[in-house]
Coordinates of C-alpha atoms (C1' of nucleotides) in Angstrom, one line a residue:
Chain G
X1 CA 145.1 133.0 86.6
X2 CA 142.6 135.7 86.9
X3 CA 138.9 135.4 86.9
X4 CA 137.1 137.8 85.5
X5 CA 133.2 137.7 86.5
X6 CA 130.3 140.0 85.1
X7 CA 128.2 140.6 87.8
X8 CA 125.2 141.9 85.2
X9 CA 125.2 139.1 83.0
X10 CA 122.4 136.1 83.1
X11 CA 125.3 133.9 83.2
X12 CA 125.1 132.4 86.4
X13 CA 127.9 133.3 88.5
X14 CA 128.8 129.6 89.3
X15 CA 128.7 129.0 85.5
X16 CA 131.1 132.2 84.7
X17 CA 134.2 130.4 87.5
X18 CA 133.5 127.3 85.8
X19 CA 134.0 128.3 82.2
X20 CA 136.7 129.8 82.7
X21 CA 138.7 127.6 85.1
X22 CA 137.8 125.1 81.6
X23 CA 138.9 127.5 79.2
X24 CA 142.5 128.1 81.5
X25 CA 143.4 124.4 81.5
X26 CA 142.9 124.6 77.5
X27 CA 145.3 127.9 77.7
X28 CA 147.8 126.0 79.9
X29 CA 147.4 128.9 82.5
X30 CA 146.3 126.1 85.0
X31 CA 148.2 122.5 84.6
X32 CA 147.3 119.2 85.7
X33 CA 148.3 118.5 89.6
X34 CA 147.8 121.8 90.5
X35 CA 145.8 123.1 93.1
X36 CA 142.8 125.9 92.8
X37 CA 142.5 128.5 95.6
X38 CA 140.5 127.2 98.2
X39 CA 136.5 127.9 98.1
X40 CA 136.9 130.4 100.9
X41 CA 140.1 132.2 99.2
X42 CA 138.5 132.6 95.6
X43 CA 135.3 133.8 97.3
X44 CA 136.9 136.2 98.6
X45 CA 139.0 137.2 95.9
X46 CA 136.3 137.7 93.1
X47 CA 134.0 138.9 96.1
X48 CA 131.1 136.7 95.5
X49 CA 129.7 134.1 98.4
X50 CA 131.6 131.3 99.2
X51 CA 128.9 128.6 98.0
X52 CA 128.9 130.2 95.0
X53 CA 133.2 129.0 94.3
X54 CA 131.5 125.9 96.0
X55 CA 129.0 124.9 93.4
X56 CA 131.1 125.4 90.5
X57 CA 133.6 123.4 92.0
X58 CA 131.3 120.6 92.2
X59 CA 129.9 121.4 88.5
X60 CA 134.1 121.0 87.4
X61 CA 134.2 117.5 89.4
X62 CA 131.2 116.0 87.7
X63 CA 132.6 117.4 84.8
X64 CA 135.8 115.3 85.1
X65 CA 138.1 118.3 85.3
X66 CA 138.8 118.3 89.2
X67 CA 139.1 115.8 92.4
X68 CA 138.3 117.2 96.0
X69 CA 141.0 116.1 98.1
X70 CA 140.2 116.1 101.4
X71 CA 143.7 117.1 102.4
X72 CA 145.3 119.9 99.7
X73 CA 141.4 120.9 98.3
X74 CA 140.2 121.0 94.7
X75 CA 143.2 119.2 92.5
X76 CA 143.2 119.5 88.7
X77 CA 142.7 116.0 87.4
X78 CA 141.4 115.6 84.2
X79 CA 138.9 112.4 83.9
X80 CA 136.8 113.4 80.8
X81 CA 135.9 110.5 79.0
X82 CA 133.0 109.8 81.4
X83 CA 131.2 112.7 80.7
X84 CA 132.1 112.4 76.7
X85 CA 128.7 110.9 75.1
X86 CA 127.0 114.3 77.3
X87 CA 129.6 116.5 75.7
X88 CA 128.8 115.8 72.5
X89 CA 125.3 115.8 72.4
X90 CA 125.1 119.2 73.8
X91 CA 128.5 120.2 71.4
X92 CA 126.4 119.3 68.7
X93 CA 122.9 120.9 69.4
X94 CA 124.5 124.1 70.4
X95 CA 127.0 123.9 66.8
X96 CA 124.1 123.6 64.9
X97 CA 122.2 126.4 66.2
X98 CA 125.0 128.8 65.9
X99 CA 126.1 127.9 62.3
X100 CA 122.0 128.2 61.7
X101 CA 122.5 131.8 62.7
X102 CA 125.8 131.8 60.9
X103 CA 124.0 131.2 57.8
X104 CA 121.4 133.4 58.1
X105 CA 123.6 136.2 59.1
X106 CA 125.4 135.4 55.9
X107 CA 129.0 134.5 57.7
X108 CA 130.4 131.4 55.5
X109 CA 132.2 128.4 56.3
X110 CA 135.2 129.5 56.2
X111 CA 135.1 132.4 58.3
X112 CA 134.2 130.2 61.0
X113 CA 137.2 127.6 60.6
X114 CA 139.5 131.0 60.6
X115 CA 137.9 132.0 63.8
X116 CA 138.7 128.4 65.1
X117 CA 142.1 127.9 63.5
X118 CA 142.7 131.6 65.9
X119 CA 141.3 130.2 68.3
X120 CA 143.2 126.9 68.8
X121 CA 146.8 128.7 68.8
X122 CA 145.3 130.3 71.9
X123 CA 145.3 126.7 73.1
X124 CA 148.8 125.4 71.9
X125 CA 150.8 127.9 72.0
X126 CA 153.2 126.2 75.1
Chain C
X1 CA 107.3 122.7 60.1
X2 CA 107.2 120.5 63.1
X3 CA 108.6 121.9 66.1
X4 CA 110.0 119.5 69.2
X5 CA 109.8 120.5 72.4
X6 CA 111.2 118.7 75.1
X7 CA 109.8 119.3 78.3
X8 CA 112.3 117.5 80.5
X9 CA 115.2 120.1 79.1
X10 CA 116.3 123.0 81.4
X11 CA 116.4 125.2 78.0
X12 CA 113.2 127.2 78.9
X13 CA 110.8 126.2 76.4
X14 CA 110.3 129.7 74.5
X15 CA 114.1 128.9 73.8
X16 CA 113.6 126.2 72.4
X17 CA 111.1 127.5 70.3
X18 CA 112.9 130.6 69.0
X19 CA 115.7 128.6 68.2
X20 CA 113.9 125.8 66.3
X21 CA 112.3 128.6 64.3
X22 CA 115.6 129.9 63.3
X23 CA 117.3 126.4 62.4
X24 CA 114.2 125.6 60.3
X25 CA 114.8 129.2 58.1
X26 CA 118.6 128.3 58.0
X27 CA 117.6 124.9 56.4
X28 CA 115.0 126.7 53.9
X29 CA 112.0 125.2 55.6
X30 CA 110.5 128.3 56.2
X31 CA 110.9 131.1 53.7
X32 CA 111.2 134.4 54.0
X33 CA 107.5 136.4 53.7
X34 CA 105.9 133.2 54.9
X35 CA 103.3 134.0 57.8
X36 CA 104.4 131.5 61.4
X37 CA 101.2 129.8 62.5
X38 CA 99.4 132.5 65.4
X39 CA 100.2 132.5 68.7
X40 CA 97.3 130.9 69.9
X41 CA 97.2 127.9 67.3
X42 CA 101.1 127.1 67.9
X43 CA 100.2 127.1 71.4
X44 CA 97.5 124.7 71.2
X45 CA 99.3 122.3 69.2
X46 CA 102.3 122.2 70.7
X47 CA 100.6 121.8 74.7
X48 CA 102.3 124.9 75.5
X49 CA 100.7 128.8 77.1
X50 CA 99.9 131.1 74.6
X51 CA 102.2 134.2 76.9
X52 CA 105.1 131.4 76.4
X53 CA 104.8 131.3 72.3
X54 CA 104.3 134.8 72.4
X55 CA 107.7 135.5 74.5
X56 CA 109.2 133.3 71.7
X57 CA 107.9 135.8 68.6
X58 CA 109.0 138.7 70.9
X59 CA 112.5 137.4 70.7
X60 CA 112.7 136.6 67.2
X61 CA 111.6 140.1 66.0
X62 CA 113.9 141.6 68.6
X63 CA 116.6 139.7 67.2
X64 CA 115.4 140.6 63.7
X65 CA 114.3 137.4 61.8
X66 CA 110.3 138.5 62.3
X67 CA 107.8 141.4 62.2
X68 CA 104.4 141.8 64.2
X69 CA 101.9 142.8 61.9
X70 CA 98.1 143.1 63.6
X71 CA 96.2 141.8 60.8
X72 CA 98.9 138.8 59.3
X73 CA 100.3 138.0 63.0
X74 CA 104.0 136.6 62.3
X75 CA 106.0 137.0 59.4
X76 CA 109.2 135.7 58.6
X77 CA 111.6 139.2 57.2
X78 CA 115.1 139.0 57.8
X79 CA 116.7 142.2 59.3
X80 CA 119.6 141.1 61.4
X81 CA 122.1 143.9 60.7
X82 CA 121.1 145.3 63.8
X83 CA 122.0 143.0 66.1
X84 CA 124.9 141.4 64.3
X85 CA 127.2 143.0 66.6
X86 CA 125.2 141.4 69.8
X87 CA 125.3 138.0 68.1
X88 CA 129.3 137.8 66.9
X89 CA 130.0 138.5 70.6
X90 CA 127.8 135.8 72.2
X91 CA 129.3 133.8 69.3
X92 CA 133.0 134.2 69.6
X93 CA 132.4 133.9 73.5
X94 CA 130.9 130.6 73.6
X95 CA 132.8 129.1 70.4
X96 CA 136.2 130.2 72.6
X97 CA 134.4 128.1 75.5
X98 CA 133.3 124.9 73.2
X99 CA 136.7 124.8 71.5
X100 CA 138.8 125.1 74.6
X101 CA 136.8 122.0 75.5
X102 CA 137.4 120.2 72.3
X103 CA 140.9 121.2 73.0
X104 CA 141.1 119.7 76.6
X105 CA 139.1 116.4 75.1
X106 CA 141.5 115.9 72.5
X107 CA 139.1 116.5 69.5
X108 CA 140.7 117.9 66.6
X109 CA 140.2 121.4 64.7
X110 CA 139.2 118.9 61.7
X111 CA 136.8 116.9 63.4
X112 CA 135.3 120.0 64.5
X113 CA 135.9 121.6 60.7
X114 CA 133.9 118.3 59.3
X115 CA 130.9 118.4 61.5
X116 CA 130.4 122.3 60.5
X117 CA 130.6 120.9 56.6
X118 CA 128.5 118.4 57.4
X119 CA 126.1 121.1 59.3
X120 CA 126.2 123.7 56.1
X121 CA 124.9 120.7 53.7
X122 CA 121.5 120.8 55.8
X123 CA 121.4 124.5 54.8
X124 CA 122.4 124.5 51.5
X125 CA 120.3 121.9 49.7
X126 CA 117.6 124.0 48.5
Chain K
X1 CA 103.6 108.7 101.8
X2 CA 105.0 109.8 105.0
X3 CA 108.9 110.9 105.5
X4 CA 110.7 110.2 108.6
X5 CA 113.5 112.5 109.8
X6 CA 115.8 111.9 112.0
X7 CA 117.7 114.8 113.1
X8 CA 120.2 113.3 115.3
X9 CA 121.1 110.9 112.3
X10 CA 124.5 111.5 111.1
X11 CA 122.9 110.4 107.8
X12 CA 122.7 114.2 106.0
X13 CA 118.7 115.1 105.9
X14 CA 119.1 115.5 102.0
X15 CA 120.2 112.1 102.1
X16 CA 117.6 110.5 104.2
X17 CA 115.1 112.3 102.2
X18 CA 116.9 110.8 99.4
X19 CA 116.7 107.5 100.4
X20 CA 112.8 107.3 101.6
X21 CA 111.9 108.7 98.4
X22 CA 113.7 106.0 96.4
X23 CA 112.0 103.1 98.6
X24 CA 108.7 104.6 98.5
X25 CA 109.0 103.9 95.2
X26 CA 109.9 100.3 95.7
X27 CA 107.5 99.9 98.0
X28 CA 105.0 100.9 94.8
X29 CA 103.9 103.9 97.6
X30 CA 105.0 106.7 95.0
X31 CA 103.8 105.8 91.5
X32 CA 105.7 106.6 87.9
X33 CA 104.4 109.9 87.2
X34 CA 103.2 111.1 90.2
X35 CA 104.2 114.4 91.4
X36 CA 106.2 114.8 94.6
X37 CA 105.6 118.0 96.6
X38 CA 106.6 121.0 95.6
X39 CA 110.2 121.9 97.8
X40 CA 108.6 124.6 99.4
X41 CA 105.8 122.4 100.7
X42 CA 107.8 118.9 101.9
X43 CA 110.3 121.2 103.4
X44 CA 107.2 123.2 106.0
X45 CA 106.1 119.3 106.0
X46 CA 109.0 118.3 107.7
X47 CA 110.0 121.0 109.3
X48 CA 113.9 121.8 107.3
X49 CA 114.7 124.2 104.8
X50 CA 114.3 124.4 101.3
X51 CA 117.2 124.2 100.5
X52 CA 117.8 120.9 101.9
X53 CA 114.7 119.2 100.2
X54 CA 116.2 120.8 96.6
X55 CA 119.3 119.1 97.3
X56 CA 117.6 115.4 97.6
X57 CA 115.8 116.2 94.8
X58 CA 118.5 117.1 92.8
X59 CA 120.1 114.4 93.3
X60 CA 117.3 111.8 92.8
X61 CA 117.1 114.1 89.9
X62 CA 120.7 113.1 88.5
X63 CA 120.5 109.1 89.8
X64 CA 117.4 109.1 87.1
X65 CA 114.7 108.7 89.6
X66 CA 112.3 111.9 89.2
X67 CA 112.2 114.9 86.3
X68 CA 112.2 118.1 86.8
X69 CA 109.5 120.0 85.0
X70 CA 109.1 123.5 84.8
X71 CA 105.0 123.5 85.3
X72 CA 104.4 120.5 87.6
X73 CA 107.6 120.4 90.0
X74 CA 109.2 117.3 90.3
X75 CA 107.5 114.0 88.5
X76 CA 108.5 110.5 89.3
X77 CA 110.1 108.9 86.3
X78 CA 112.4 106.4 86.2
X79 CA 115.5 106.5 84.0
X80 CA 117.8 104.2 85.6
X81 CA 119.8 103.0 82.9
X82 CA 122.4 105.6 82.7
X83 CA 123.6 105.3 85.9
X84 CA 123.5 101.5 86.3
X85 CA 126.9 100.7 86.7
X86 CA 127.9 103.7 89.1
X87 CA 125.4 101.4 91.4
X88 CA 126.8 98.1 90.4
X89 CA 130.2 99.5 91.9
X90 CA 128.8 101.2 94.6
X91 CA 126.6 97.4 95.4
X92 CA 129.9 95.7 95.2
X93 CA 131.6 97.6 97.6
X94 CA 129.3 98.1 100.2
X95 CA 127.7 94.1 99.8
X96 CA 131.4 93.5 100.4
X97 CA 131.8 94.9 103.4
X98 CA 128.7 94.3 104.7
X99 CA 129.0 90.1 104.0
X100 CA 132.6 90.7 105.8
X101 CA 130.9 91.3 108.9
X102 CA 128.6 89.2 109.0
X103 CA 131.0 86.5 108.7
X104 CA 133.0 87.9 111.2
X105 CA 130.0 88.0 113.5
X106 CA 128.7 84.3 112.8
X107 CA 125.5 85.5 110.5
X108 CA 125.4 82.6 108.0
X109 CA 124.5 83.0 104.4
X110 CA 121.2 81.8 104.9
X111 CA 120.2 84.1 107.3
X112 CA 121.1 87.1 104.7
X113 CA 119.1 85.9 102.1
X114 CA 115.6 85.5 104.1
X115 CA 116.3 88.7 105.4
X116 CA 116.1 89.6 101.7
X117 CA 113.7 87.3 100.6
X118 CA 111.6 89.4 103.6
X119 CA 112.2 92.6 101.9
X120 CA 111.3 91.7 98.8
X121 CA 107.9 90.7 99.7
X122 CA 107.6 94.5 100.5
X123 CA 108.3 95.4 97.4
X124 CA 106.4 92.9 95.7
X125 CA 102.7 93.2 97.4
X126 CA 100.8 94.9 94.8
Chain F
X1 CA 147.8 92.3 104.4
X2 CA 147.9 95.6 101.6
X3 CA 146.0 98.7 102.1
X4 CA 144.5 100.4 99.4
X5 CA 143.6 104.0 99.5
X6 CA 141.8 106.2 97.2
X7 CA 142.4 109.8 98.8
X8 CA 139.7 110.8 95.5
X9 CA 136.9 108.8 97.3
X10 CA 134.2 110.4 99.5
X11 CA 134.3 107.8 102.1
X12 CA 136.9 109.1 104.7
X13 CA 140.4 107.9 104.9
X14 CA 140.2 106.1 108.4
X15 CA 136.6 104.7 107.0
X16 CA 138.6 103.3 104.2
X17 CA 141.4 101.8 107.2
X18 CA 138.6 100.5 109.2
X19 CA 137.0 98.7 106.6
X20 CA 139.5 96.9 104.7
X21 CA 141.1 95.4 108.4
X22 CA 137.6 94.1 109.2
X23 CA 137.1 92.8 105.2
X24 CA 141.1 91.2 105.8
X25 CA 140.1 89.7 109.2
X26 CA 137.4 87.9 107.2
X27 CA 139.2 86.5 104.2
X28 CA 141.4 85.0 106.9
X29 CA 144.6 87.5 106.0
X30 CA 144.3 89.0 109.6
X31 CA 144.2 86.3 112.2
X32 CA 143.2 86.4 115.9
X33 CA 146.0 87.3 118.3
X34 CA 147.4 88.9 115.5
X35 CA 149.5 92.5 115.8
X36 CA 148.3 95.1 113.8
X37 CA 151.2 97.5 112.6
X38 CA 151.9 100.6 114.3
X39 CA 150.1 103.7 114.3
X40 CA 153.5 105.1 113.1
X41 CA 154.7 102.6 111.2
X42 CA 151.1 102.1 108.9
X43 CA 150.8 106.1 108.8
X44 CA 154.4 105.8 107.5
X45 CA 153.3 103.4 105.0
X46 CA 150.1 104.7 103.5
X47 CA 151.5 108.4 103.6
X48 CA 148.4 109.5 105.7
X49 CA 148.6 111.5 109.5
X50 CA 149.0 109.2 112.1
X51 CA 145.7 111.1 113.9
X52 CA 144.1 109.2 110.9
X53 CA 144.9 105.7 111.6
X54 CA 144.7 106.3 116.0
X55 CA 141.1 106.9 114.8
X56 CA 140.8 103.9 112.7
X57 CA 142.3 101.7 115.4
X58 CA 140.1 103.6 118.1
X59 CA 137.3 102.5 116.2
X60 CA 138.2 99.0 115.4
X61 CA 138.5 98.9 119.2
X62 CA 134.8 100.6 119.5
X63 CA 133.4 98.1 117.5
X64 CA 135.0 94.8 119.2
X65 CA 137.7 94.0 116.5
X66 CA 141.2 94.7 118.4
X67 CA 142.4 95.5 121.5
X68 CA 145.1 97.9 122.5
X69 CA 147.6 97.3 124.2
X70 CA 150.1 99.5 125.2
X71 CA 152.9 96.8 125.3
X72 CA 152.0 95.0 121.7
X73 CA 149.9 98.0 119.9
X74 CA 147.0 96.6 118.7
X75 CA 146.0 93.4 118.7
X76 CA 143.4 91.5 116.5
X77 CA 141.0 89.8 119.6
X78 CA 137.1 89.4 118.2
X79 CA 134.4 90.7 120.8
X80 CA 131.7 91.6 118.7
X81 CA 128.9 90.3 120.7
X82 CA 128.4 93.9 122.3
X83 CA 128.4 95.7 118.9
X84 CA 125.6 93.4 117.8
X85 CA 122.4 95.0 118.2
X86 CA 124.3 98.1 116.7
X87 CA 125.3 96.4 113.6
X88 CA 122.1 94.6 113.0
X89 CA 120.1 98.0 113.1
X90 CA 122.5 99.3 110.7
X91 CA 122.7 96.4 108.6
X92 CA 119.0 96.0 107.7
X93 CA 118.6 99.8 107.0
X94 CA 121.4 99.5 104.7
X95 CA 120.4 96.3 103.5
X96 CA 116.7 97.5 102.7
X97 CA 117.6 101.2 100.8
X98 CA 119.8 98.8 98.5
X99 CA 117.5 95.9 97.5
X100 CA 114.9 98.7 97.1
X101 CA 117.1 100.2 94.5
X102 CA 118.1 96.3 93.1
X103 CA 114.3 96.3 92.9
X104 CA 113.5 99.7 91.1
X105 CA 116.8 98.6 89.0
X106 CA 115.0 95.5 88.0
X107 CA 118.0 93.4 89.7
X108 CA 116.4 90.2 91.0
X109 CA 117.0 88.4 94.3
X110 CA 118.6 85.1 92.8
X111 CA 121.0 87.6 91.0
X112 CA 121.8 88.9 94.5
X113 CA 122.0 85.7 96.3
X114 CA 124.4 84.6 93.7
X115 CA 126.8 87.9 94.5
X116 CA 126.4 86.9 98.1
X117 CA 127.9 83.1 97.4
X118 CA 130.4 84.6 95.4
X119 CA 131.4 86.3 98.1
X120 CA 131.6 83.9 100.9
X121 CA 133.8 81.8 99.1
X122 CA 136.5 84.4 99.7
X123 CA 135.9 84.2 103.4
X124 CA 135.4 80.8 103.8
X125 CA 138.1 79.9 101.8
X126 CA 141.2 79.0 104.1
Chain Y
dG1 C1' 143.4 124.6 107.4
dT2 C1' 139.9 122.1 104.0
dG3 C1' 135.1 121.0 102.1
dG4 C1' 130.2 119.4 103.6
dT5 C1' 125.8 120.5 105.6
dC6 C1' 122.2 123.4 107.1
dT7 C1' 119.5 127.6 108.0
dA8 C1' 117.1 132.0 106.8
dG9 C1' 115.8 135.0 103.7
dA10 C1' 116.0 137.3 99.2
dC11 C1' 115.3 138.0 94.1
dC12 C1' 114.5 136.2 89.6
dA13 C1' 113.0 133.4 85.5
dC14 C1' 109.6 130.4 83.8
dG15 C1' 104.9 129.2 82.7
Chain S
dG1 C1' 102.6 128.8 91.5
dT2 C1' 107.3 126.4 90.4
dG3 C1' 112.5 125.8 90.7
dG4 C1' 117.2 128.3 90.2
dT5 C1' 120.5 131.5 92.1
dC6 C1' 122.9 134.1 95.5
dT7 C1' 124.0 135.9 100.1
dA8 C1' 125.4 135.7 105.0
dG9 C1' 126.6 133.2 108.7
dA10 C1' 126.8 128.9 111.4
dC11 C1' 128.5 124.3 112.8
dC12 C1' 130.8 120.0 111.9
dA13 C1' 133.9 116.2 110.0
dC14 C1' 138.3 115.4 108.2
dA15 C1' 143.3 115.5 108.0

DNA sequence: GTGGTCTAGACCACG
DNA sequence: GTGGTCTAGACCACA
């Protein structure tokens, strides 16, 4: 799996790595039981300071979607349903400001659910 | 309109502001000609800097849901043509991101598909 | 309220900073609402860097001890609730452990709980 | 005796060794003059490095709990009398940072004492 | 080898 | 003024 990182965007760095570590495991690029490069070793790959791989790391275990194993590193493990009442609060606040723009901008319902129907065979394709 | 800031949140409060503004014309409560309340008064009731309200309106006419006049202060007129582009790209970026959550939490493209139905109703009544 | 350091601990300093804070407030030495010092100023206090000091209050931040607001800095504000039984595990465990030595080492029941009653009366006094 | 290991915990594996011996010795499962297994044989077991149970056993030694012999291994023998001071020190400023949270957590002393009783019965028990 | 902690110093966003 | 982010480089504990 490839990270891609925009170094110009107000996207925190951190934030980029762990979005799209989260949007891998929903493309099955990245599978449960398998291990992430080390902190040091996706530093360096993306070029970007090693604390930096560290605190999303950290972000992806509170999230539930990774254990730190002392011995093999950061594990995929997915442990979500502690962190689901959090999800969905902020799922719904943000999905009600974006169909409010939606709306105004004139893009209907159902041009949304195509966009999501697209976007879910993304997801189950395997 | 009442707006609801929440001071405790890490969205910076002229967020918060912007974005209420723009949920409240997607659910009809502010029309489109009506004059906002001025900078200073929606600072004063609301316990907030007048330069942070003022950041809001910036936004919003950048975005194109406001104009500056000198003599009326803020008024709401809708011109979002030209940043539609801008906004279907920070849209399909962070609806790819909520979705592939959904997808790793095993909520459904229906649950998701009812919530933006239910969502739309809030707009639609008047 | 005074902090207490010590450097040679094997106890992390964000930790022991931590700690202090959370029995200061016990202690009824830091009050709800009251502002703690700014990162930048308890770190020159005691002499470590900033970093370290925005660490403990992170995390004080997450166990629902303090809030972090934009314009003050860091408030006292207790939210306990949410991570309640997180603790009660955590209690468990360590209580355990801790009652497993001292029956190994002949310290009788009794003798634990007027050590407690003890500290209580700390914590009671105002 | 069974040793249960969570390699996801933060607490170190040889912590985790350490502790549940000296927990066993006091529910009576471990008795004096009693032969520990290996350091090969309860590596084997556990699938951890043998480095990681020496250092357990080196400090179950430390702390007065075995003895090693290089005949037998190691061997349950109680001299904790030299550990004492040590382990009171640590106890009360253990003990004190978690009644001050009980306290802030509105946890009362009787509902502590009564966790302590529970506990003793599983020492006291054979 | 791994992650965890700490330091020192920088820039930025927010209010 | 505040906290948030990032870098560079160091040392340590763990396995």
């Amino acid at each position: 799996m490839i990270l891609r990182i925009d170094f110009d965007s107000e996207v925190p760095i951190y934030v980029q790595i762990k979005n799209q570590v989260i949007e891998g495991i929903a493309r099955g690029e990245i599978e449960g039981d398998e291990e992430l490069p080390s902190v040091r070793v996706l530093a360096e790959d993306i070029g970007v300071n090693m604390h930096t791989v560290n605190k999303a790391y950290t972000m992806l275990k509170e999230e539930g979607y990774i254990k730190i194993d002392r011995r093999k590193g950061a594990i995929v493990s997915l442990n979500l349903d502690q962190s689901m009442n959090r999800f969905k609060e902020d799922l719904n606040e943000n999905l009600y400001y974006y169909m409010a723009q939606c709306y105004n901008r004139g893009l209907s319902k159902d041009e949304i659910k195509d966009y999501i129907d697209k976007v879910f065979l993304d997801f189950n394709k395997e």
